[in-house]
Coordinates of C-alpha atoms in Angstrom, one line a residue:
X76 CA 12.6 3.7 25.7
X77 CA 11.6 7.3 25.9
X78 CA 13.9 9.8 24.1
X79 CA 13.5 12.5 27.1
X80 CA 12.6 13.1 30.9
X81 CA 9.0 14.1 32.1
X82 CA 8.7 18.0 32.4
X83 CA 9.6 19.0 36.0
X84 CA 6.1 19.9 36.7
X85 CA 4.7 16.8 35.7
X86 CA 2.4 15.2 38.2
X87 CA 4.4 12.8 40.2
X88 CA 2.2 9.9 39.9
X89 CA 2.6 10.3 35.8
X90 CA 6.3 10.4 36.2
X91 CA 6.2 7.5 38.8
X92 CA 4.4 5.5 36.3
X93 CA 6.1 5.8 33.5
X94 CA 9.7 5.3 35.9
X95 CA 8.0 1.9 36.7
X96 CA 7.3 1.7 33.2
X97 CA 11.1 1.5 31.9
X98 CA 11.7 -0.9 34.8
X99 CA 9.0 -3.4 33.2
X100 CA 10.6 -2.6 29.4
X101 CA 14.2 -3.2 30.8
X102 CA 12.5 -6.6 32.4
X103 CA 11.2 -7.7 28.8
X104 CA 7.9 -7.0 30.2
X105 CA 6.4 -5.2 27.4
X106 CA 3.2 -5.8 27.9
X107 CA 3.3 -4.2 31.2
X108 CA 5.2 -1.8 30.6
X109 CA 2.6 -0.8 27.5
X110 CA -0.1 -0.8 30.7
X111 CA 1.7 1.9 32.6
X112 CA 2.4 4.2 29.5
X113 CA -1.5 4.2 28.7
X114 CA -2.1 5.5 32.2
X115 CA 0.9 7.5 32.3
X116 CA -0.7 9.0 28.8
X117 CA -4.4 9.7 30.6
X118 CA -2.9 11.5 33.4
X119 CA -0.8 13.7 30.8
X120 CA -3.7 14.2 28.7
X121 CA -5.9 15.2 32.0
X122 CA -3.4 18.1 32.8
X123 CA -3.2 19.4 29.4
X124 CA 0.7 18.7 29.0
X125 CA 1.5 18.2 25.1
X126 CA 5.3 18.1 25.6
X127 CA 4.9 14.9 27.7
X128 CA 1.3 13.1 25.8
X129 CA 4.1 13.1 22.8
X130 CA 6.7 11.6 24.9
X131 CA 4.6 8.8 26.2
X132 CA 3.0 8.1 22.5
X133 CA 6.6 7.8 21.0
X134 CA 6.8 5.0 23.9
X135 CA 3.5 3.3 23.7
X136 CA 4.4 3.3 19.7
X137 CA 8.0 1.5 20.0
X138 CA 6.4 -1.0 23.0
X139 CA 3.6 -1.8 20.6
X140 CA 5.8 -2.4 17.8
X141 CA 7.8 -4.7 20.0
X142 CA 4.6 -6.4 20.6
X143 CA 3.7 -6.8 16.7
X144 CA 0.5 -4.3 17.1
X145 CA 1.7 -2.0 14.3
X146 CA -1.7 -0.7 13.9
X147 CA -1.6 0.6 17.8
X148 CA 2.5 1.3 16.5
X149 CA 1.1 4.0 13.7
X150 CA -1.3 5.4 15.6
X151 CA 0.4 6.6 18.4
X152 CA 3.7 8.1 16.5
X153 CA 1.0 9.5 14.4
X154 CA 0.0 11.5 17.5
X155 CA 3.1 11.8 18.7
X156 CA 4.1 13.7 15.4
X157 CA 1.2 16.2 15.7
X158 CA 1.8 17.0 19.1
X159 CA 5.5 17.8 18.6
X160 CA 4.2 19.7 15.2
X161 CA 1.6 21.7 17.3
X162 CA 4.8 22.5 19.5
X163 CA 7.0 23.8 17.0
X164 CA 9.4 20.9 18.1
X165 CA 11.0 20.3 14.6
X166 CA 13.4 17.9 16.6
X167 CA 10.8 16.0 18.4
X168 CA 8.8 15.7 14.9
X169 CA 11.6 14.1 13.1
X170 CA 11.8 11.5 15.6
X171 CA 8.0 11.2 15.5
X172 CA 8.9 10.3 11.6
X173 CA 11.9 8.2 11.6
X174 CA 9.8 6.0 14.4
X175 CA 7.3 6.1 11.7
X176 CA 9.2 5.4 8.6
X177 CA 10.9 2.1 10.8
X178 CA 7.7 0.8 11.3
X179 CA 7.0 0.8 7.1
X180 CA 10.0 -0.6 6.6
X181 CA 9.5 -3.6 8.8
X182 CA 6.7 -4.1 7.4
X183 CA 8.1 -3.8 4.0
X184 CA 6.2 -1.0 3.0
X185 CA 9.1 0.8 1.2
X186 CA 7.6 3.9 -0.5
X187 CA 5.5 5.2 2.6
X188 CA 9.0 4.7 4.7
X189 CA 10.5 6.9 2.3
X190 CA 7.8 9.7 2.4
X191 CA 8.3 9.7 6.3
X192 CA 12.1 9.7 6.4
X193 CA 11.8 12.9 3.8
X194 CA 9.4 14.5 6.6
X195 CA 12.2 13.5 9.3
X196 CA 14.9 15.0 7.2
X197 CA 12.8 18.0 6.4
X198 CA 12.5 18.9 10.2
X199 CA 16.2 18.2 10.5
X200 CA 17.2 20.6 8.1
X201 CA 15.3 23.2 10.0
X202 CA 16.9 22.6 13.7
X203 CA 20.5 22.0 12.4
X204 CA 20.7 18.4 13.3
X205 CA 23.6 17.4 11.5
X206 CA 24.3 14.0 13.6
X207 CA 20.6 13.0 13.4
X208 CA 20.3 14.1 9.4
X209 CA 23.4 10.7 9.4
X210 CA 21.2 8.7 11.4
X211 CA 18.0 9.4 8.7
X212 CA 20.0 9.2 5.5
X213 CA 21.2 6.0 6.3
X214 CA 17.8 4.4 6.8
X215 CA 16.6 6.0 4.1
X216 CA 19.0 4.2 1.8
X217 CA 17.6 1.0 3.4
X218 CA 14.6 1.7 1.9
X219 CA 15.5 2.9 -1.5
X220 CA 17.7 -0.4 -1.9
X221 CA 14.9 -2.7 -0.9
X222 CA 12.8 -1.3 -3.8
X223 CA 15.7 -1.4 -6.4
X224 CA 17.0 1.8 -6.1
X225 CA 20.6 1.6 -5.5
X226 CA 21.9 4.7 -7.3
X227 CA 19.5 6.9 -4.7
X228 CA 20.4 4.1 -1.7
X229 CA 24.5 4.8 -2.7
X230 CA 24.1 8.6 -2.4
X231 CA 22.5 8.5 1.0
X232 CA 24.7 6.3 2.2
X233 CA 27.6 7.9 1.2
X234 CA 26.4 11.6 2.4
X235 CA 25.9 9.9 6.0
X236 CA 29.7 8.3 5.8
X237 CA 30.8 12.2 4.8
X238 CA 28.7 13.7 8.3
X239 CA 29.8 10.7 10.3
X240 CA 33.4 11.6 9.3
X241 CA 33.0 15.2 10.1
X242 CA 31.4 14.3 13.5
X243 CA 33.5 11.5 14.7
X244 CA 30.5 9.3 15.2
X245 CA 32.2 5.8 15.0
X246 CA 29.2 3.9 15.6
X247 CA 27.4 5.7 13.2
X248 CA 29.9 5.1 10.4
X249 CA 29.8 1.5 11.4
X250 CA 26.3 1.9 10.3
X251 CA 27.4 3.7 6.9
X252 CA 30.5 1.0 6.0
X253 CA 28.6 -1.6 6.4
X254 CA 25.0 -0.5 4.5
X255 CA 27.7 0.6 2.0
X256 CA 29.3 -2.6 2.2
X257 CA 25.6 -4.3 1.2
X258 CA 25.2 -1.7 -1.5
X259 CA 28.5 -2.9 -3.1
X260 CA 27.6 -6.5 -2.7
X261 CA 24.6 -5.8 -4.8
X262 CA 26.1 -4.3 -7.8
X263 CA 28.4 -6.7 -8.0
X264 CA 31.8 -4.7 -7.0
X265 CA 32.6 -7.5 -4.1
X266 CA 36.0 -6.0 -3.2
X267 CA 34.9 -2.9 -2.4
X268 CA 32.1 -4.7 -0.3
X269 CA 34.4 -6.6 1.5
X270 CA 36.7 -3.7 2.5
X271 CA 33.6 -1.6 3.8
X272 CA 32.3 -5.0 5.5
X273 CA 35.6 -5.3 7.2
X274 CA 36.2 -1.6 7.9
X275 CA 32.5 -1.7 9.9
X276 CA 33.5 -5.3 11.5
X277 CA 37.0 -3.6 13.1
X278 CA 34.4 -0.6 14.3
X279 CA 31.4 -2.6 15.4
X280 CA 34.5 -5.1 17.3
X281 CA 36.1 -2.4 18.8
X282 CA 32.5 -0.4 20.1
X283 CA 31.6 -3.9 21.3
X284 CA 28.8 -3.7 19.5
X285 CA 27.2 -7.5 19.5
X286 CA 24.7 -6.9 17.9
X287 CA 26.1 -4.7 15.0
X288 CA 28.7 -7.2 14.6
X289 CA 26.7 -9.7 14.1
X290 CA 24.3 -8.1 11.4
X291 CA 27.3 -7.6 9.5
X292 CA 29.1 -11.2 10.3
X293 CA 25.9 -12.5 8.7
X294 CA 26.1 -10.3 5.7
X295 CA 30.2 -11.2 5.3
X296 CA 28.6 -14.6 4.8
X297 CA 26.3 -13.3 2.4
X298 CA 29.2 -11.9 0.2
X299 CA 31.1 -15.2 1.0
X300 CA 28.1 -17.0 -1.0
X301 CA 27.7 -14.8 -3.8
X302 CA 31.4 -15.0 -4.6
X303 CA 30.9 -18.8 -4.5
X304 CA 32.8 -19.5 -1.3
X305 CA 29.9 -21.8 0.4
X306 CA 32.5 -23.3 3.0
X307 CA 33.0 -20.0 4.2
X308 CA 29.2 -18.1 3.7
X309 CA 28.3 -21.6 5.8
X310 CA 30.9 -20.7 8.7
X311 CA 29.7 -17.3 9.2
X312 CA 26.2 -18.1 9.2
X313 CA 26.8 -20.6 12.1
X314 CA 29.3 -17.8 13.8
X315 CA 26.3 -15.6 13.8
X316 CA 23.9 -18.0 14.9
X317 CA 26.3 -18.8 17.9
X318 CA 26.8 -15.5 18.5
X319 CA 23.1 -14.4 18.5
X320 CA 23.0 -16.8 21.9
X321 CA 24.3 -13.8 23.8
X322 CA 21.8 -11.6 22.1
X323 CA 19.1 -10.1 23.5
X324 CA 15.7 -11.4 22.5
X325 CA 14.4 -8.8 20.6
X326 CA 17.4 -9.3 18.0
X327 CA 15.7 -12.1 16.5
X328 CA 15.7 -11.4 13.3
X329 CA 19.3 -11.5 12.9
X330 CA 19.5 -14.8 14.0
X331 CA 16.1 -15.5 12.1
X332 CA 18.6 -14.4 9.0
X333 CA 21.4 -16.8 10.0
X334 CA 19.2 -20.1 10.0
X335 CA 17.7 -18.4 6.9
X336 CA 20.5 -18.2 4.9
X337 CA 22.6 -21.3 5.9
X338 CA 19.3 -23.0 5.5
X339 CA 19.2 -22.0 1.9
X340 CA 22.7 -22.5 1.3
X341 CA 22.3 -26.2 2.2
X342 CA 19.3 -26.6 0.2
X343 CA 21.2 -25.3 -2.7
X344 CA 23.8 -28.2 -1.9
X345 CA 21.2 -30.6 -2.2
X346 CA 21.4 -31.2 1.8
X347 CA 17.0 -30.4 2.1
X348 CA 16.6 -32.5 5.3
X349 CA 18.9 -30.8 7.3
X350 CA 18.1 -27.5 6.5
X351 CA 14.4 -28.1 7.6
X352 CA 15.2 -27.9 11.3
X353 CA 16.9 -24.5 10.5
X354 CA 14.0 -23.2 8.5
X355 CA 11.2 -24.2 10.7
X356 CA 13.6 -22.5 13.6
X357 CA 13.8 -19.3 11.7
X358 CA 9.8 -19.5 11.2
X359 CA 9.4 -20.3 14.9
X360 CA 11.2 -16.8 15.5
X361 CA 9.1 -14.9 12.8
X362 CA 5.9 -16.5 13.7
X363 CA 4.2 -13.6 14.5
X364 CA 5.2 -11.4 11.8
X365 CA 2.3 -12.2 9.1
X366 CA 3.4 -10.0 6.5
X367 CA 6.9 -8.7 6.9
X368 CA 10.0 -9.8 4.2
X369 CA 11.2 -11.7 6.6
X370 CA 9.1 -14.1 7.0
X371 CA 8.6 -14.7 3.3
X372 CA 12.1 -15.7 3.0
X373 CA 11.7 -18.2 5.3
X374 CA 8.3 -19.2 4.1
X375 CA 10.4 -19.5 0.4
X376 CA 13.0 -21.6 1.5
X377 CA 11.0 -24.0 3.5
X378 CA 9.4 -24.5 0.3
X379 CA 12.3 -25.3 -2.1
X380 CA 13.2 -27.4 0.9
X381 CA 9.7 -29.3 0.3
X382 CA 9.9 -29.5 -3.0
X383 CA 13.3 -31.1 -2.5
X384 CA 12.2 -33.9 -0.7
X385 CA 9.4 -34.6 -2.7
X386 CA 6.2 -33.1 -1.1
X387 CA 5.7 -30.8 -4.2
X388 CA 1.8 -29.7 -3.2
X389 CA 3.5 -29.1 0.3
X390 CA 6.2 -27.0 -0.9
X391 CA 4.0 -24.7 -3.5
X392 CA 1.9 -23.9 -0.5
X393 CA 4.9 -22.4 1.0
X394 CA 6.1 -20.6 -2.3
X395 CA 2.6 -19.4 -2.9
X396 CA 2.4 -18.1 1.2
X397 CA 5.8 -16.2 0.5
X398 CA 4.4 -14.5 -2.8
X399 CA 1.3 -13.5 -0.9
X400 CA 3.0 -12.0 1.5
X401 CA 5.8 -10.3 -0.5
X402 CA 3.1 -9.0 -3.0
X403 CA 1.1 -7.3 0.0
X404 CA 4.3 -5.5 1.1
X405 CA 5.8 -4.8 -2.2
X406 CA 8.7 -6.5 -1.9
X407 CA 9.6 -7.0 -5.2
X408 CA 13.2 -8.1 -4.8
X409 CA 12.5 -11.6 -3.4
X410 CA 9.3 -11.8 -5.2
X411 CA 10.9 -12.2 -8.6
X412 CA 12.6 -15.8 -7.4
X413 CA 9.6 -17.3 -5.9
X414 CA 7.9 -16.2 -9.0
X415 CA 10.2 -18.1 -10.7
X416 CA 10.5 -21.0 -8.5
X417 CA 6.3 -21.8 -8.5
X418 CA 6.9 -21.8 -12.4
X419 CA 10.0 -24.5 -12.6
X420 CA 7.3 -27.2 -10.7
X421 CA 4.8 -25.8 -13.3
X422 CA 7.3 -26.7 -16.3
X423 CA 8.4 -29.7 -14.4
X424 CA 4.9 -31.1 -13.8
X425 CA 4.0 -29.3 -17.7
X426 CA 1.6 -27.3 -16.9
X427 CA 3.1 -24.4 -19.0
X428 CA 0.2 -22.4 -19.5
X429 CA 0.7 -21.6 -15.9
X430 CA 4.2 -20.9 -16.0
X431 CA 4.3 -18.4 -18.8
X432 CA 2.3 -15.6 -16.9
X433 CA 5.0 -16.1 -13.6
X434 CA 7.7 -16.5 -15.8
X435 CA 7.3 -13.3 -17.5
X436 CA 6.2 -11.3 -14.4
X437 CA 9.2 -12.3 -13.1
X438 CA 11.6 -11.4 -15.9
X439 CA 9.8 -7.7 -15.8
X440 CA 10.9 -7.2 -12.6
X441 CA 14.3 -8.2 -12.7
X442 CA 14.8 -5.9 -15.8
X443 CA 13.9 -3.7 -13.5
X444 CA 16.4 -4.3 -10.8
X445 CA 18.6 -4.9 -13.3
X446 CA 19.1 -8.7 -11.9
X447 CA 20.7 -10.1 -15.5
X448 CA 22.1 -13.6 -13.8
X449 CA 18.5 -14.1 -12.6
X450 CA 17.3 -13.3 -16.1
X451 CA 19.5 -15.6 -17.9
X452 CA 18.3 -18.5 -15.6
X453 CA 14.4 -17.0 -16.2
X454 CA 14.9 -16.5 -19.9
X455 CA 15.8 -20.3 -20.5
X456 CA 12.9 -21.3 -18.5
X457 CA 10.6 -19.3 -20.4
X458 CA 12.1 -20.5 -23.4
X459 CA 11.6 -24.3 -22.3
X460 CA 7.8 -23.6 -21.2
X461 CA 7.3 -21.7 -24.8
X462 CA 9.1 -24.9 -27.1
X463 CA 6.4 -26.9 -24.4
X464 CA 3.8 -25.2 -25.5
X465 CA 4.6 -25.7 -29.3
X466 CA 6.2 -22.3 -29.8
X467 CA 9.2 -23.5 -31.3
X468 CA 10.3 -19.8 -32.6
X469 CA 9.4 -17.7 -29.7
X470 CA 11.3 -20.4 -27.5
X471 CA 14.7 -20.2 -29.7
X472 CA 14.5 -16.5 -29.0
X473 CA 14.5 -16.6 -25.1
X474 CA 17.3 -19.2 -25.2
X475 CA 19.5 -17.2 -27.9
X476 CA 18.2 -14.4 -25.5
X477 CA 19.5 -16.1 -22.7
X478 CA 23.2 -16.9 -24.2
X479 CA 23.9 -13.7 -24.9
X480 CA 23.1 -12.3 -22.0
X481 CA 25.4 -15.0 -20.4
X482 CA 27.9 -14.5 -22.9
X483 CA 27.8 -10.8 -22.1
X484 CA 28.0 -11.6 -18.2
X485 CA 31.1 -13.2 -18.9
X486 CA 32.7 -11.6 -20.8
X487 CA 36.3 -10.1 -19.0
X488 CA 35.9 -6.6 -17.2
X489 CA 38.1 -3.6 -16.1
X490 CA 37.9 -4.8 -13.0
X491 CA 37.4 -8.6 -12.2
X492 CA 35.0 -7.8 -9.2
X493 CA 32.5 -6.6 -11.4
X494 CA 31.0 -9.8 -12.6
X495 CA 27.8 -10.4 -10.4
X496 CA 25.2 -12.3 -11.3
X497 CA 27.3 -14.7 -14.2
X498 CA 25.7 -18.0 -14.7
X499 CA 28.0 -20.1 -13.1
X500 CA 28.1 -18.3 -9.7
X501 CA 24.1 -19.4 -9.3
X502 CA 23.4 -22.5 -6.2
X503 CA 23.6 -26.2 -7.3
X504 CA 20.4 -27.3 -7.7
X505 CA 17.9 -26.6 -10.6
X506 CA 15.0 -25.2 -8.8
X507 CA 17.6 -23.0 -7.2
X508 CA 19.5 -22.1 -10.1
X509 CA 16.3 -20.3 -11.8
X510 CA 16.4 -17.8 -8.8
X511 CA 20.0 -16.0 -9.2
X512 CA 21.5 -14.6 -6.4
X513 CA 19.3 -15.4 -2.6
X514 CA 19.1 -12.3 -0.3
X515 CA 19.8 -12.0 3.0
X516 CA 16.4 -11.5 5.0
X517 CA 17.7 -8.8 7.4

């Protein structure tokens, strides 16, 4: 919980509260363990020692994070981060940040994660910490592949794999095979993804590393589902959902990703009322997170889920609650689909003049992330709320539009692992089909 000891002249009640402290963390009780790091803190701040106020902040911000206080979470790496700048500790700063740029990520703010992970590798630089500069590059690229940026995500990833070579770090190039691994899965190129996923599975088995193998079990499954192979994405999903049993609590969200996904996946088969016990499952874990990514994929499935079934006022509640929520923390990426998804009831139930606006928000942003199987589904809805509106001409375009772009997708490659995103690789349904390719919530 805390990344060093108390200073040898500490006071020994301070360093007997926060030793009882880590006891109460290593208990799950972080609550009480956030008690005893407040008055650890006071006693610190009474004697004037800086070195340790920033230790126990960086530990009052993790607990609260744990806890969902982010507000209490920023403020106290905040002050952790001056302290160790007042100190000159460029180490102890960039920890300060990283702490700091996790905490935007979770809660999907992408660009102010970035910011902080460029202050964390800017203090890194200075103190030589080549190990830790792995550790912050490959976050980083988190980030910048959450917001559409894969080029910038690929080239911090693959600068951590080079350090993690150099070092010998094995868990840490886990890390960078299997973000890689992701990064290929996105663009498309799914057998290099599946020889990094692999390569990071062997690691992440032989480390014993649970939890790491299951993040990237789930996100084999993943690849499984974008290549088409639902038997198997659905038999990874419920490996990983087996396997997060043995998981400690706080690895939630990994499981949260498994019912997620296989949830999803059934909808798409057109099996809605057995993936609602999955869904509401994965909500029941994420409860408390009101506006993190995760969530709103849970919150977007539930509602195609609805809408299957029948209960279309029920299930646009759900849609609409994800697009709040993905709107507030920028999360473009998922946002496009449920954009997408609120305007196939709309055409469905003709109210096109309400379609059109989502429709095209949504096509902007997957130009953007240059999502062209989601477009080609988007471009013939658009087309089909335009001829509904009477625009006969304007409609023609988006489905010509639409062909060609499909016709383009595919089309034979230099490599056959480079087709991503073709038409006929999209889920069953209809209302699923206008969304492309689902992500992965973790």
């Amino acid at each position: 919980m805390t990344d060093t000891a108390p200073t040898p002249e500490a006071d020994p009640s301070a360093a007997a509260l926060e030793e009882a402290a880590s006891q109460q963390f290593e208990a799950g009780a972080c609550a009480k363990a956030l008690a005893l790091q407040r008055q650890a803190l006071g006693l610190h701040v009474a004697h004037h020692r800086l070195a340790d106020q920033a230790r126990c902040h960086l530990s009052i911000g993790y607990l609260s994070f744990l806890l969902r206080d982010h507000a209490g979470a920023h403020q106290a790496y905040r002050a952790a981060i001056r302290l160790r700048e007042s100190l000159k500790d460029c180490h102890g700063a960039a920890v300060g940040w990283e702490r700091l740029a996790e905490l935007h990520q979770h809660m999907g703010d992408h660009q102010a994660a970035l910011h902080a992970f460029d202050q964390a590798l800017a203090c890194l630089r200075r103190c030589g910490a080549l190990k830790d500069l792995g550790t912050v590059l490959n976050n980083k690229a988190v980030s910048h592949r959450e917001i559409g940026q894969r080029a910038q995500a690929m080239q911090c990833q693959e600068r951590a794999l080079e350090i993690r070579h150099e070092l010998g770090d094995d868990e840490g190039l886990a890390a960078s095979l299997h973000n890689l691994g992701v990064l290929h899965a996105d663009a498309g190129a799914h057998e290099a993804a599946a020889a990094s996923l692999e390569q990071a599975r062997e690691l992440r088995e032989s480390l014993g590393d649970r939890s790491g193998l299951a993040s990237t079990e789930l996100h084999i499954g993943v690849l499984h589902e974008q290549q088409g192979d639902f038997e198997q994405a659905a038999k990874a999903y419920e490996g990983v959902i087996a396997a997060c049993a043995a998981l400690p609590p706080h690895d939630g969200r990994t499981l949260a990703a498994a019912l997620c996904n296989l949830g999803g996946l059934m909808v798409a088969r057109g099996e809605a009322a057995g993936a609602m016990p999955l869904l509401e499952r994965a909500r029941g874990l994420l409860q408390e997170s009101v506006e993190t990514p995760g969530l709103a994929y849970v919150e977007y499935h539930l509602g195609l889920a609805t809408i299957a079934q029948g209960d279309v006022d029920g299930g646009l509640a759900a849609l609409t609650k994800a697009q709040d929520i993905q709107q507030a923390c920028g999360d473009i990426r998922q946002l496009s689909a449920t954009l997408s998804a609120k305007a196939w009831v709309d055409v469905r139930l003709r109210r096109f003049a309400s379609a059109e606006p989502l429709l095209r928000q949504a096509l902007d942003i997957q130009q953007r992330l240059d999502e062209h199987g989601a477009r080609v589904h988007t471009l013939r809805l658009l087309g089909d709320c335009l001829a509904g509106q009477g625009h006969i001409e304007a409609a023609q375009q988006c489905h010509t539009q639409a062909e060609h772009l499909a016709m383009l997708l595919s089309l034979p490659l230099p490599s056959a692992d480079a087709q991503a995103g073709r038409p006929d690789a999209a889920p069953a349904t209809a209302l699923a089909a206008v969304n492309g390719v689902r992500r992965v919530l973790q």
